[in-house]
PDB file of C-alpha atoms in Angstrom:
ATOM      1  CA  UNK A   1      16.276  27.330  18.618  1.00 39.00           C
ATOM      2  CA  UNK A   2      14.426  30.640  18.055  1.00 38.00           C
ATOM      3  CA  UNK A   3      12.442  30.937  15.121  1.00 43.00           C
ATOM      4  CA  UNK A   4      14.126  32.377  12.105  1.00 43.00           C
ATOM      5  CA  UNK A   5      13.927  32.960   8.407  1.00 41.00           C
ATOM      6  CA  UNK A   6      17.387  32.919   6.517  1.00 43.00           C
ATOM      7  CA  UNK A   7      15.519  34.690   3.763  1.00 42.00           C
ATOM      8  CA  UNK A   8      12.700  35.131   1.377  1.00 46.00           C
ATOM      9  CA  UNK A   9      13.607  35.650  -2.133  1.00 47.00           C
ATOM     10  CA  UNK A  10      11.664  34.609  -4.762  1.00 53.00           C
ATOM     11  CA  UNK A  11       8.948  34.258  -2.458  1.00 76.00           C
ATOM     12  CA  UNK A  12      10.167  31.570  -0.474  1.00 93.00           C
ATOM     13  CA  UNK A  13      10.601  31.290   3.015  1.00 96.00           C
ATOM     14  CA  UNK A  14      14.220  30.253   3.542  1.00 97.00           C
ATOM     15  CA  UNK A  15      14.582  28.281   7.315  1.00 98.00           C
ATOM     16  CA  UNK A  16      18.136  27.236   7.122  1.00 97.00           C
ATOM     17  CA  UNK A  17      20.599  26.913   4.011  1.00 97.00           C
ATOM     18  CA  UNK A  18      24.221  25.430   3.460  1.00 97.00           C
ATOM     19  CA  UNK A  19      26.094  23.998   0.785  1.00 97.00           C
ATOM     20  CA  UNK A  20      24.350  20.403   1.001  1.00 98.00           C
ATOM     21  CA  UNK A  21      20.549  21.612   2.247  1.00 98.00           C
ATOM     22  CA  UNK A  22      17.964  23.988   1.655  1.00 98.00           C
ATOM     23  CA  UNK A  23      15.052  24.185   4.338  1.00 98.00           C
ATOM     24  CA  UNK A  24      11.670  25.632   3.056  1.00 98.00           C
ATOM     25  CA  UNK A  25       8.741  27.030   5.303  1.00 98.00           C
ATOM     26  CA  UNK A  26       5.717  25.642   2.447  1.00 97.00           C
ATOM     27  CA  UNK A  27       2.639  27.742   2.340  1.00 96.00           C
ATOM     28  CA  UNK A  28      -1.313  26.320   1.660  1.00 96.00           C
ATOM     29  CA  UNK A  29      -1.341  25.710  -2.014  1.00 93.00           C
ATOM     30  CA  UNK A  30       2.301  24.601  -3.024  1.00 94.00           C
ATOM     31  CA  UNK A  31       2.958  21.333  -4.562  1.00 93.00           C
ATOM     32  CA  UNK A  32       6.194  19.653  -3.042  1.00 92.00           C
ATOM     33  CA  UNK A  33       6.953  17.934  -6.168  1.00 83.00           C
ATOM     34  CA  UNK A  34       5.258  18.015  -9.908  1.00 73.00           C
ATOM     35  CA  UNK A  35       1.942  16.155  -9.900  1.00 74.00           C
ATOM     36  CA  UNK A  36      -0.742  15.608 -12.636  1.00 74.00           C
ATOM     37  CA  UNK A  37      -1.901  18.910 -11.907  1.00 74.00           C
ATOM     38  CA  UNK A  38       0.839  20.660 -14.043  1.00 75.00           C
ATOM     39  CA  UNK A  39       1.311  23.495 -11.665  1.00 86.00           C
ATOM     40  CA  UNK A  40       4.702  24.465 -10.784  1.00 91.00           C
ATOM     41  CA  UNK A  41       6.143  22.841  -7.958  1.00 93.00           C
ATOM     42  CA  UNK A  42       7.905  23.982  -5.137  1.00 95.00           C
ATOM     43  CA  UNK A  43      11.045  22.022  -6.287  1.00 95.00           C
ATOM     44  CA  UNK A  44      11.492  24.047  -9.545  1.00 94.00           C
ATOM     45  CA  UNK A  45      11.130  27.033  -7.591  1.00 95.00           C
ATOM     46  CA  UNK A  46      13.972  26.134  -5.398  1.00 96.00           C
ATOM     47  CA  UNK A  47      16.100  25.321  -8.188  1.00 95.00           C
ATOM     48  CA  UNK A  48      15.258  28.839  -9.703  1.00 95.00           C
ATOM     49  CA  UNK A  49      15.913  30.531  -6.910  1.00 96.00           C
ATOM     50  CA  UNK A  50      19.713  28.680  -6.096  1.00 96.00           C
ATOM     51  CA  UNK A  51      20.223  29.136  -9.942  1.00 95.00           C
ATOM     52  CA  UNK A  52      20.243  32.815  -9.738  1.00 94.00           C
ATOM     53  CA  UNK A  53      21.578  33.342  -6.075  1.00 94.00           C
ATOM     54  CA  UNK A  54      25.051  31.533  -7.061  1.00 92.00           C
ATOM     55  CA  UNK A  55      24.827  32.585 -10.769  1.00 92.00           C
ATOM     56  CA  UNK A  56      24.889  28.547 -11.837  1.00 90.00           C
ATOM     57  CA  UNK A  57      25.062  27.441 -15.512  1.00 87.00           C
ATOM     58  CA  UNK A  58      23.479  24.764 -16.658  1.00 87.00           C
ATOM     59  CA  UNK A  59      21.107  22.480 -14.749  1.00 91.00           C
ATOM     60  CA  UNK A  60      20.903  22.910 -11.059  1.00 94.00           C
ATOM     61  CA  UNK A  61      20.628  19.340  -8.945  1.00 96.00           C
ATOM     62  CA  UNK A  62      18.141  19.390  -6.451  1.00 97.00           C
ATOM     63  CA  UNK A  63      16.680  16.433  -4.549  1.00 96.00           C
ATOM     64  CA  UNK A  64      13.111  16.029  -3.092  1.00 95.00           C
ATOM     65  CA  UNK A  65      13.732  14.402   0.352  1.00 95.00           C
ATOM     66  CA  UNK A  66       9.869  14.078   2.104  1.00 93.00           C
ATOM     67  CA  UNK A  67       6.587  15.450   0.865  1.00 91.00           C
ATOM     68  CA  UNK A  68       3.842  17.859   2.285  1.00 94.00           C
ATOM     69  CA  UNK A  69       0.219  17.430   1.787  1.00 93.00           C
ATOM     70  CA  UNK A  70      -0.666  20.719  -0.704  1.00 93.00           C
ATOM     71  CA  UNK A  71      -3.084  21.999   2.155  1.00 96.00           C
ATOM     72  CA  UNK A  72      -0.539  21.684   4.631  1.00 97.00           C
ATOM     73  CA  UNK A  73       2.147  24.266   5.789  1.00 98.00           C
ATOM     74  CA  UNK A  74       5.733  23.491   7.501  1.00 98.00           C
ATOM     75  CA  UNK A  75       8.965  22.491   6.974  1.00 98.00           C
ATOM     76  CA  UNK A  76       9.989  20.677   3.772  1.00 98.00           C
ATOM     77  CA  UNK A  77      13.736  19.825   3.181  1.00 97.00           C
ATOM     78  CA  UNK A  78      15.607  19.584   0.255  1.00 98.00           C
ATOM     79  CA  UNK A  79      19.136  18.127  -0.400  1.00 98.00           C
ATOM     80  CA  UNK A  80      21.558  20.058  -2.355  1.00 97.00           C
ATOM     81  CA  UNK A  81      24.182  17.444  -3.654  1.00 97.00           C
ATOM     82  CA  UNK A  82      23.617  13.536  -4.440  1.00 97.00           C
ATOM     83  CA  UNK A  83      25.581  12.473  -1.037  1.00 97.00           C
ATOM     84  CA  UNK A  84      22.865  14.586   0.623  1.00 98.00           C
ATOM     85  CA  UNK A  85      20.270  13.422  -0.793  1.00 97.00           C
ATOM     86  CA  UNK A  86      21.087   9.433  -0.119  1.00 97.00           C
ATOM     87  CA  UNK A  87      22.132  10.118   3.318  1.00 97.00           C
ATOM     88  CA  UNK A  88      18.758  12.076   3.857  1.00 97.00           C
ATOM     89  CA  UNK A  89      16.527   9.432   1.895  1.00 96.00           C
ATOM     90  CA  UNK A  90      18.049   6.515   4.464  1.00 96.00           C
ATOM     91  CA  UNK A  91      17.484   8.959   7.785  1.00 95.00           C
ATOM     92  CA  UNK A  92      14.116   9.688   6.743  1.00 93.00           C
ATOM     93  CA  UNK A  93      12.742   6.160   5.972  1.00 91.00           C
ATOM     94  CA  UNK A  94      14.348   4.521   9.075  1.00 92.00           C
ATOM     95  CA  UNK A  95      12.921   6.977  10.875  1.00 89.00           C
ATOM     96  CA  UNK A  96      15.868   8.861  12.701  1.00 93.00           C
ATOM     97  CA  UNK A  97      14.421  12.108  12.330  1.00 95.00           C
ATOM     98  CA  UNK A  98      12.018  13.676  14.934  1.00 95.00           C
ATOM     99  CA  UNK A  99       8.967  15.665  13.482  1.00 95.00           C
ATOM    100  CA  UNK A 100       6.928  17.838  15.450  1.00 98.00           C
ATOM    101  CA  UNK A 101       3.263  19.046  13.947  1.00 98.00           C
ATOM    102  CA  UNK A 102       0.787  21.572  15.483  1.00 98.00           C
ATOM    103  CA  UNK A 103      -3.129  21.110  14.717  1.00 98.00           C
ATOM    104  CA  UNK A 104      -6.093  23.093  15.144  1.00 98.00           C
ATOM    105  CA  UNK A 105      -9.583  20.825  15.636  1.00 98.00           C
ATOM    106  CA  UNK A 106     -12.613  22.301  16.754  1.00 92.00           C
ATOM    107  CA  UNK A 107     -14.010  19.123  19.043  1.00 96.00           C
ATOM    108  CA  UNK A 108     -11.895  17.976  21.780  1.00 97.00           C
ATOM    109  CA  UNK A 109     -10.154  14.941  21.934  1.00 98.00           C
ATOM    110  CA  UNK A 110     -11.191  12.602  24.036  1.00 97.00           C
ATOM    111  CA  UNK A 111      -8.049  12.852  26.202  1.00 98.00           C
ATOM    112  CA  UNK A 112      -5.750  15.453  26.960  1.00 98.00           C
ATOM    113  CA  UNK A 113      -3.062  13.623  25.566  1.00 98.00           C
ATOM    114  CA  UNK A 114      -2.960   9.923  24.143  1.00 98.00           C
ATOM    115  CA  UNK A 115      -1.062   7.654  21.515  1.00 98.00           C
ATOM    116  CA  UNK A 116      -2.982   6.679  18.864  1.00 98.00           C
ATOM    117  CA  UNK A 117      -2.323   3.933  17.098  1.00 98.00           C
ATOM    118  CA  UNK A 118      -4.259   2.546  14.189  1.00 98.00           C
ATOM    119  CA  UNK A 119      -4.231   0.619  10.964  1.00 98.00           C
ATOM    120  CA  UNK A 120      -4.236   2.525   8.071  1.00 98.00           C
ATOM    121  CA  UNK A 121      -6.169   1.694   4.502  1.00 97.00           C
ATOM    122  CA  UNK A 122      -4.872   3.913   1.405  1.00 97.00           C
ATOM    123  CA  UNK A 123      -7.510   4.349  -1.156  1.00 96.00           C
ATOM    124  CA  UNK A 124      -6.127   5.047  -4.428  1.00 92.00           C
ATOM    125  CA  UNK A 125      -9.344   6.217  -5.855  1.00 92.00           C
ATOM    126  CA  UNK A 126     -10.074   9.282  -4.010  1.00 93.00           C
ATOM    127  CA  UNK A 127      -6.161   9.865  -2.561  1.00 93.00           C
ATOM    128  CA  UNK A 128      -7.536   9.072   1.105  1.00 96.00           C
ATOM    129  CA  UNK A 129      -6.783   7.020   3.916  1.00 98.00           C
ATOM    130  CA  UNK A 130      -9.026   5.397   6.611  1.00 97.00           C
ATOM    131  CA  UNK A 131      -8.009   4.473   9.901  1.00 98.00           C
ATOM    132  CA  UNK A 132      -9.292   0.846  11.482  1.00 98.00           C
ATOM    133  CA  UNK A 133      -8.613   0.016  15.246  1.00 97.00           C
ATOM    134  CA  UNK A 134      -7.142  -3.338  13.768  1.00 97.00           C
ATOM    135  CA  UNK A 135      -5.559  -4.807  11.216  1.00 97.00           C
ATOM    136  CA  UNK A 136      -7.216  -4.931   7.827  1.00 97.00           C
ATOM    137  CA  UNK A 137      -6.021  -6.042   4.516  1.00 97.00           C
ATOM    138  CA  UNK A 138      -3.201  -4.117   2.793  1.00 96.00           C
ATOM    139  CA  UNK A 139      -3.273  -1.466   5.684  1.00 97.00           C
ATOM    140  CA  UNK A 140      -0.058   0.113   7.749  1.00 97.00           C
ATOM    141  CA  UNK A 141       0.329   0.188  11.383  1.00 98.00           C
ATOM    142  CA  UNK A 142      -0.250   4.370  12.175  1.00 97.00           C
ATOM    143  CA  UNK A 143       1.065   5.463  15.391  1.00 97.00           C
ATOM    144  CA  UNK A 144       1.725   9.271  16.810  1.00 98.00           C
ATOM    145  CA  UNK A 145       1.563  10.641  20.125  1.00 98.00           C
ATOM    146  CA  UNK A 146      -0.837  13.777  21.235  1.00 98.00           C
ATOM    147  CA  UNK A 147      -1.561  16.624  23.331  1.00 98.00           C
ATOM    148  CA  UNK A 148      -3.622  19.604  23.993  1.00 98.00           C
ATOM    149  CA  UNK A 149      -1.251  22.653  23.891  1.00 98.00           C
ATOM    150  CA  UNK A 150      -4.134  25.573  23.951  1.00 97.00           C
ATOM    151  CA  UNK A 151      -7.485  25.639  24.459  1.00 97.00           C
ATOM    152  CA  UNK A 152      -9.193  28.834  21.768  1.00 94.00           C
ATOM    153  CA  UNK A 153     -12.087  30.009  22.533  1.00 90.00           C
ATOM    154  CA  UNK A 154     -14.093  27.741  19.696  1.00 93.00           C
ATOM    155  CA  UNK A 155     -11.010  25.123  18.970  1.00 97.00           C
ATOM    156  CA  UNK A 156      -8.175  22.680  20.261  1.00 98.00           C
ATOM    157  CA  UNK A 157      -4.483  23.152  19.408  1.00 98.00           C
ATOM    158  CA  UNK A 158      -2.769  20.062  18.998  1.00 98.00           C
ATOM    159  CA  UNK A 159       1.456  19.285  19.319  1.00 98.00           C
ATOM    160  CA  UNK A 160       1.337  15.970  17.528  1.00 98.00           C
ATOM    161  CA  UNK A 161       4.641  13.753  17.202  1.00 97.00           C
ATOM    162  CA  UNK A 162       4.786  11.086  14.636  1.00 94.00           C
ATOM    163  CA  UNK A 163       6.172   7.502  15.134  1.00 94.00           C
ATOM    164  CA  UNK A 164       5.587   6.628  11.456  1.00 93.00           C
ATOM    165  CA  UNK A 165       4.806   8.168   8.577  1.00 91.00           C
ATOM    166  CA  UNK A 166       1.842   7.147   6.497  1.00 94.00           C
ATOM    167  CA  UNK A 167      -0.202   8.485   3.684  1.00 95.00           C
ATOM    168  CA  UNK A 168      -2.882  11.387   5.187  1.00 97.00           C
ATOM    169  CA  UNK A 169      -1.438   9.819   8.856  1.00 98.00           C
ATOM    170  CA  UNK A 170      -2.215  12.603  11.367  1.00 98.00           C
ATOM    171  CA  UNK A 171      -5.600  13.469   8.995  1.00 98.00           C
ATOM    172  CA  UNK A 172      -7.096  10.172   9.395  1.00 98.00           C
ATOM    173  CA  UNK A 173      -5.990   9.188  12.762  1.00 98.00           C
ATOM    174  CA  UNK A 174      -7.365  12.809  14.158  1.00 98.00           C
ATOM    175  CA  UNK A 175     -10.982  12.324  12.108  1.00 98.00           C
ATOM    176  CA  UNK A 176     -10.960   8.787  13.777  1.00 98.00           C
ATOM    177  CA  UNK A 177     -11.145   9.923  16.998  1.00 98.00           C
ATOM    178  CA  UNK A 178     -14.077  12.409  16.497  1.00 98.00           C
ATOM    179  CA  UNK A 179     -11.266  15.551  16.039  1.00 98.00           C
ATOM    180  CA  UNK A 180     -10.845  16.371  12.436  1.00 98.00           C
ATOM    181  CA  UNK A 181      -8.509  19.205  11.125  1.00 98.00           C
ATOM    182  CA  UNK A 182      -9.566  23.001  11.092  1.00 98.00           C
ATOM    183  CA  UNK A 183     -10.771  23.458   6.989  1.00 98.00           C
ATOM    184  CA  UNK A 184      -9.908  19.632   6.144  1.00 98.00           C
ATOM    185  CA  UNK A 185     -13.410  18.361   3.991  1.00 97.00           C
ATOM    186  CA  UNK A 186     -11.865  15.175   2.806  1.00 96.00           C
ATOM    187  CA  UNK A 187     -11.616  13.812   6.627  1.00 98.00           C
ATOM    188  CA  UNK A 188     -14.750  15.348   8.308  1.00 97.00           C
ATOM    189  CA  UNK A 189     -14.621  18.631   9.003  1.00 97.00           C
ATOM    190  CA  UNK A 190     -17.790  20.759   8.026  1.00 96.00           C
ATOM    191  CA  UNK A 191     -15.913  23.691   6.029  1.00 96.00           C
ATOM    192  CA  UNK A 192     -13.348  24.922   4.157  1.00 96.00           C
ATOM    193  CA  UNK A 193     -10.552  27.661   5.194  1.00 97.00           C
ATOM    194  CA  UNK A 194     -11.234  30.738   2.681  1.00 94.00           C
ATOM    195  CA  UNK A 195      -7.666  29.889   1.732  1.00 94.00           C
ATOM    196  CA  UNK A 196      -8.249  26.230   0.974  1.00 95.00           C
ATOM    197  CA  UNK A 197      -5.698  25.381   3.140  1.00 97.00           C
ATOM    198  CA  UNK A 198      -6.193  23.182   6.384  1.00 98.00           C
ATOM    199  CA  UNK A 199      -4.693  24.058   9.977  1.00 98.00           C
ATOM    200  CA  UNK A 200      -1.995  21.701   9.830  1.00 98.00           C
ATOM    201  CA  UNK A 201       1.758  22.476  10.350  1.00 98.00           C
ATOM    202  CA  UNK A 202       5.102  20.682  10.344  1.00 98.00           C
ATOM    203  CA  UNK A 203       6.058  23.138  13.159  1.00 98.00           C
ATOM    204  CA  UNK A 204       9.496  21.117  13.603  1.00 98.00           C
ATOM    205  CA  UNK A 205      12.274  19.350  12.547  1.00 97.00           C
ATOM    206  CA  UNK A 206      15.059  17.287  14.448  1.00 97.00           C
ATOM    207  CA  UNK A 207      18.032  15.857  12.849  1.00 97.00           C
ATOM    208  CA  UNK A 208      21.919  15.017  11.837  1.00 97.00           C
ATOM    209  CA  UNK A 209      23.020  17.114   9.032  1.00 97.00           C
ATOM    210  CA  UNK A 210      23.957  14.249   6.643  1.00 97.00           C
ATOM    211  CA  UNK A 211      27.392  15.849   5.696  1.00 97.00           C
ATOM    212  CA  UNK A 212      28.406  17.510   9.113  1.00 97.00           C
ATOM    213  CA  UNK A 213      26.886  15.096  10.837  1.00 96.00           C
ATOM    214  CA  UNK A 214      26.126  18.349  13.780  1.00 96.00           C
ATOM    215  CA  UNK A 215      22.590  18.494  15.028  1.00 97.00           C
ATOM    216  CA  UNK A 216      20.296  20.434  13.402  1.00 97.00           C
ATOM    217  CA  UNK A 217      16.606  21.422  14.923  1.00 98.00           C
ATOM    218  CA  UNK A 218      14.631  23.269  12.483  1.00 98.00           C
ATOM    219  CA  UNK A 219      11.250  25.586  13.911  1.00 98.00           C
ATOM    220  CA  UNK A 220       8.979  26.671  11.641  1.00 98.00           C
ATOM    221  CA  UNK A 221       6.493  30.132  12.131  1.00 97.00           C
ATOM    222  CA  UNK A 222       2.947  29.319  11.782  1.00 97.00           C
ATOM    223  CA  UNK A 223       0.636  31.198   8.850  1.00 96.00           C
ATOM    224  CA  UNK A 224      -0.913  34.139   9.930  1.00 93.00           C
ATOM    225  CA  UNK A 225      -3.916  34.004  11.143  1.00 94.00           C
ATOM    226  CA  UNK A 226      -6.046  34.955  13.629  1.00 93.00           C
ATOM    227  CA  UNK A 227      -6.102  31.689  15.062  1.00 95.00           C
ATOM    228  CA  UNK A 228      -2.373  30.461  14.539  1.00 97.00           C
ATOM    229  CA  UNK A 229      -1.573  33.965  15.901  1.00 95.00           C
ATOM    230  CA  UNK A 230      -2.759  33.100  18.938  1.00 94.00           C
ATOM    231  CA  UNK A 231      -1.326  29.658  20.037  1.00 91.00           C
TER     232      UNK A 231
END
């Protein structure tokens, strides 16, 4: 499917858009869903927007299905209607969607290509996750598959496709091998991106349209930058 944007009123960068979903390309900086933060979340500005396009009264329903990390940039879908949004809760936790991410890490990893799996750790505290080669207490079994897609001329692009779908997953897994994220400080990179973003994308999306039940493949466009520009 060739990369598209329906629209982008209100700011937003529309992907794909029908009566039961709404498909959002999320920049660095927005919030998926309200946090403790207080700043306004990507959510309400969906609902503001479908509020105005269809002239709705009264409270507009919208459901969040999956979450981004705020540094992070990609798809993010949202249901629409309440049979949506069950039918797109159950796909999404049993896994029978495929996601596609693209990286950027500036030391190669130690294989071309590779699954990783590991056992992650969630610490509350400091809203990270560490990676262990086995099992530890209270950690989740991480796996995702790998491989270089370009070599730049001072980093490594990464297609990454997740088998489960852990807290920080593809962050901590990538630092553990020696590879961390373009910009990301909290798993081992040296610096920040001026935009305080890191070079992480949920580049695409594979699944049944809950109500239709036709396949739908969602692609997102990268940020641009001079180095997403060029992969």
């Amino acid at each position: 499917m060739a990369e598209k944007i329906v629209s982008n009123k209100s700011n937003l960068q529309i992907l794909h858009e029908d009566n039961h979903i709404i498909v959002i390309n999320k920049r660095v900086g927005d919030i998926v869903q309200g946090d403790k933060t207080g700043d306004k979340p990507l959510s309400e500005i969906v609902k503001e927007y479908i509020k105005d396009k269809y002239e709705k009264a009264g409270e507009v329903f919208l459901g969040v299905v999956h979450r981004l990390d705020r540094p992070t940039t990609g798809i993010v879908v949202f249901a629409k209607t309440s049979k949506a949004l069950e039918r797109l809760n159950k796909m999404f936790s049993e896994r029978e969607t495929s996601k596609t991410y693209w990286a950027v890490v500036k030391n190669k990893p130690p294989k071309s290509e590779d699954n990783l799996i590991h056992f992650l750790k969630r610490n509350e505290k400091n809203n990270t996750s560490k990676a262990h080669l086995k099992e530890v207490p209270d950690s989740k079994k991480a796996s995702l598959d790998y491989k270089i897609i370009k070599e730049l001329n001072n980093y490594f692009a990464l297609e990454i496709n997740l088998h489960t779908g852990r807290h920080h997953q593809i962050r901590a897994q990538l630092q553990a091998i020696g590879s961390p994220i373009k910009g990301d400080l909290k798993y081992g990179f040296d610096r920040s991106n001026p935009d305080g973003g890191i070079h992480l994308h949920a580049r695409k999306l594979s699944f049944i349209h809950p109500v239709s039940k036709e396949n739908i493949e969602i692609i997102a466009p990268t940020p641009s930058d001079a180095i997403w520009n060029s992969i």
